[in-house]
Amino acid sequence: MTVNPLYDSLFDLHAGKETPFLILDSGKVISHRAFLAMAARFAGHLTKLGLSPGDRVAAQVHKSPDALALYAACVQAGLVFLPLNPAYTHGELGYFLENSGAALLVCDGAEAAALRPLAERMNTQLATLNADGSGSLSDGASVCPDTFATVARQGGDLAALLYTSGTTGRSKGAMLTQDNLISNARTLVDHWRFEANDVLLHALPIFHTHGLFVATNVTLMAGGAMIFLPRLDIDRLIDLMPRATVLMGVPTFYTRLLDDPRFTRDLAGHMRLFISGSAPLLADTHRQFETRTGHRILERYGMTETNMNTSNPYDGERRAGTVGFPLPGVTLKVTDPDSGEQLPQGEIGQIEVRGPNVFKGYWEMPDKTAAELRADGFFITGDLGRIDADGYVHIVGRNKDLIISGGYNIYPKEIEMLLDEQPGVLESAVIGVPHPDLGETVLGLIVPAPGASPDLDAIMAAAQVDLARFKHPRKLLIVDALPRNTMGKVQKNLLRDQLSETFTTP
Ligand code: MLC
Ligand code: AMP
């Protein structure tokens, strides 16, 4: 009898199996059975800490097998997993704790002393989990049994809360249900032909949809294994590729591989599949990759709020510069941003999606939910696209003011608010400009207050205190004024056009 559909679909099916699940760089192999035992011990300890089903568990920890077992433990104990980028500053973390009302924060031991006052203020328990698996969470778990009575859940119950940056500068918690995750994993296993003998080269972070759900859930559901690397390290990727069958990455993975002469047709020859997503893969990268390896990268398109929406076909033509077709069960339409009416095929408009993959709404933000999730179930993605005559979806831009740097989303508003507060600044605009490695990167434009000469170094230093490193402007420039349209809105497209070569020319 199904008591916890997500636990049953991803984890319980491996009970007692000694098959490899995580293959670590050290050579250590963690079997499916051993992984479930780790998760069960964590689940036992989380319950002893007094957490009850539906409570949020925030985890700002480094990537490790234990961090992944904490995700499984939350599923088993009916808790809502809330993974956070370790790069977030304490200020950013405070917001997530407050907004989510997390019952527990799991952090790296090195951060515990600094975070304790914040956790106390938020009435959040604190536990530690270090990259090597040690810490108070593991200490507590070590005396718990290897088995745990799985807590009953229903498909519509929350499994995870993933924060995604908001247009107003404040992040929104996307509520993902058990059914959202199960349906998407099932579709992708089938669509991408995952099997138990697949070995996925996993070098993505596990605090985002891509590394946590797409890569991990799909591998688990198929009963396969992952070579689990702490981060992208091209040397290790190249060394370990002969043992893998599939690679998933953001476009930076593929441009960095192509930059390396050791990445040859021979090295890639045995691979079954290369998948790219989270940011646009240049058609040129797609072609270069095919010329070098003979493989056509399979590009797909997704979001935190929806998991995966479209994918190029496994067997049919993987068309460069497109994100393929809507996945089975997903309805995608292109609409007029003003009227919301569906546009004729071929025309550019906003992309809307509906399906079992689409989230339940933003945590305690009914207005934002209502603004983006229509009553008929269509989610307004904020991406602009078109469907070509053959049905392939093309993403042509964004209706939302978003920068995607190396697969991380950055909302300009959050940075602009900080720049505007600095001495001598009248106003600012933050834009994304092309970057050869990260796809896009952050450029800050500052208009000085009358008679002032803002100190750009001091402004950069201020941004560094408050914002995670990946959000820091790579450059600040002084400009006389910002171009505005007749409505007074800053014309960022003009700025992007004027400054598009800031990082691409030597
Ligand atoms: C790291 N840095 C970044 C950065 N990553 N800066 C901007 N953008 C990024 N993405 C900073 C570091 O803090 C460091 O700062 C410097 O850049 C170089 O760091 P690095 O260690 O060399 O970076 P690296 O580890 O190589 O990371 C780059 C990367 C990584 C692209 C491999 O960012 C990554 O794994 N990105 C994947 C993100 C992801 O999973 N997105 C999926 C979202 S889900 P300094 O100066 O201090 O040295 C989603 C839905 C979907 O979008 O469809 O999948
Ligand atoms: P996130 O909010 O981090 O989940 O990022 C989702 C956004 O990433 C989408 O709305 C798109 O703008 C972008 N994205 C994801 N996959 C692709 C892709 N294959 N091509 C272009 N953009 C993508």
XYZ file of C-alpha atoms and ligand atoms in Angstrom, residues 87 203-205 207-211 214 231-233 250 252-253 256 277-279 300-304 307-308 404-410 437-438 440-441 469-472 474, ligand 1:
97
model
C 26.934 31.255 -1.299
C 28.741 17.896 -11.055
C 25.795 20.256 -10.531
C 24.834 21.809 -7.208
C 20.200 23.094 -4.119
C 18.429 23.709 -7.442
C 15.879 21.880 -9.570
C 18.490 20.772 -12.101
C 20.899 18.916 -9.826
C 16.159 16.410 -12.710
C 31.391 20.815 -8.026
C 32.286 21.295 -11.668
C 35.946 20.434 -12.097
C 24.283 23.997 -17.756
C 28.975 26.479 -19.161
C 29.747 22.745 -18.684
C 34.342 24.537 -20.762
C 19.441 23.180 -19.631
C 18.814 26.033 -17.159
C 20.138 28.642 -19.591
C 15.513 20.909 -22.513
C 13.733 23.795 -20.812
C 12.504 24.049 -17.260
C 11.991 26.241 -14.244
C 11.968 26.004 -10.484
C 10.381 21.293 -13.240
C 10.862 20.374 -16.898
C 21.111 33.998 -15.884
C 24.784 33.673 -15.022
C 26.214 30.165 -15.279
C 22.714 28.800 -14.647
C 22.118 30.922 -11.534
C 19.264 33.402 -11.651
C 19.900 36.960 -10.606
C 32.065 31.459 -19.842
C 28.894 32.195 -17.875
C 25.590 36.300 -19.124
C 27.118 38.332 -16.349
C 29.234 36.272 -4.721
C 27.529 35.130 -7.909
C 25.296 38.245 -7.819
C 28.180 40.730 -7.554
C 31.547 42.044 -12.488
C 30.490 30.709 -9.337
N 30.719 32.032 -9.405
C 29.812 32.581 -10.205
C 28.990 31.525 -10.627
N 29.442 30.380 -10.070
N 29.623 33.854 -10.589
C 28.595 34.098 -11.407
N 27.763 33.129 -11.855
C 27.938 31.842 -11.489
N 27.112 30.888 -11.910
C 31.768 32.833 -8.784
C 32.461 32.188 -7.650
O 31.900 32.635 -6.446
C 33.901 32.639 -7.833
O 34.076 33.898 -7.308
C 34.061 32.781 -9.303
O 32.731 32.981 -9.808
C 34.644 31.574 -9.966
O 34.173 30.440 -9.300
P 34.413 28.980 -9.769
O 34.586 28.191 -8.543
O 35.467 28.866 -10.788
O 33.040 28.691 -10.414
P 32.599 27.302 -10.763
O 32.627 26.382 -9.600
O 33.365 26.886 -11.942
O 31.065 27.537 -11.081
C 30.583 27.914 -12.311
C 29.426 26.969 -12.648
C 28.475 26.933 -11.419
C 28.739 27.523 -13.875
C 29.935 25.588 -12.939
O 28.000 28.227 -11.163
C 27.374 25.955 -11.572
O 27.507 24.777 -11.291
N 26.209 26.430 -12.035
C 25.024 25.612 -12.174
C 23.852 26.321 -11.605
C 22.617 25.439 -11.645
O 22.601 24.303 -11.277
N 21.513 26.003 -12.124
C 20.270 25.291 -12.256
C 19.116 26.131 -11.729
S 17.604 25.196 -11.893
P 35.511 34.435 -6.859
O 35.674 35.666 -7.641
O 35.314 34.655 -5.410
O 36.532 33.408 -7.180
C 16.898 25.866 -13.287
C 15.765 25.136 -13.860
C 16.275 24.359 -15.033
O 17.367 26.798 -13.833
O 15.774 24.510 -16.145
O 17.204 23.585 -14.796
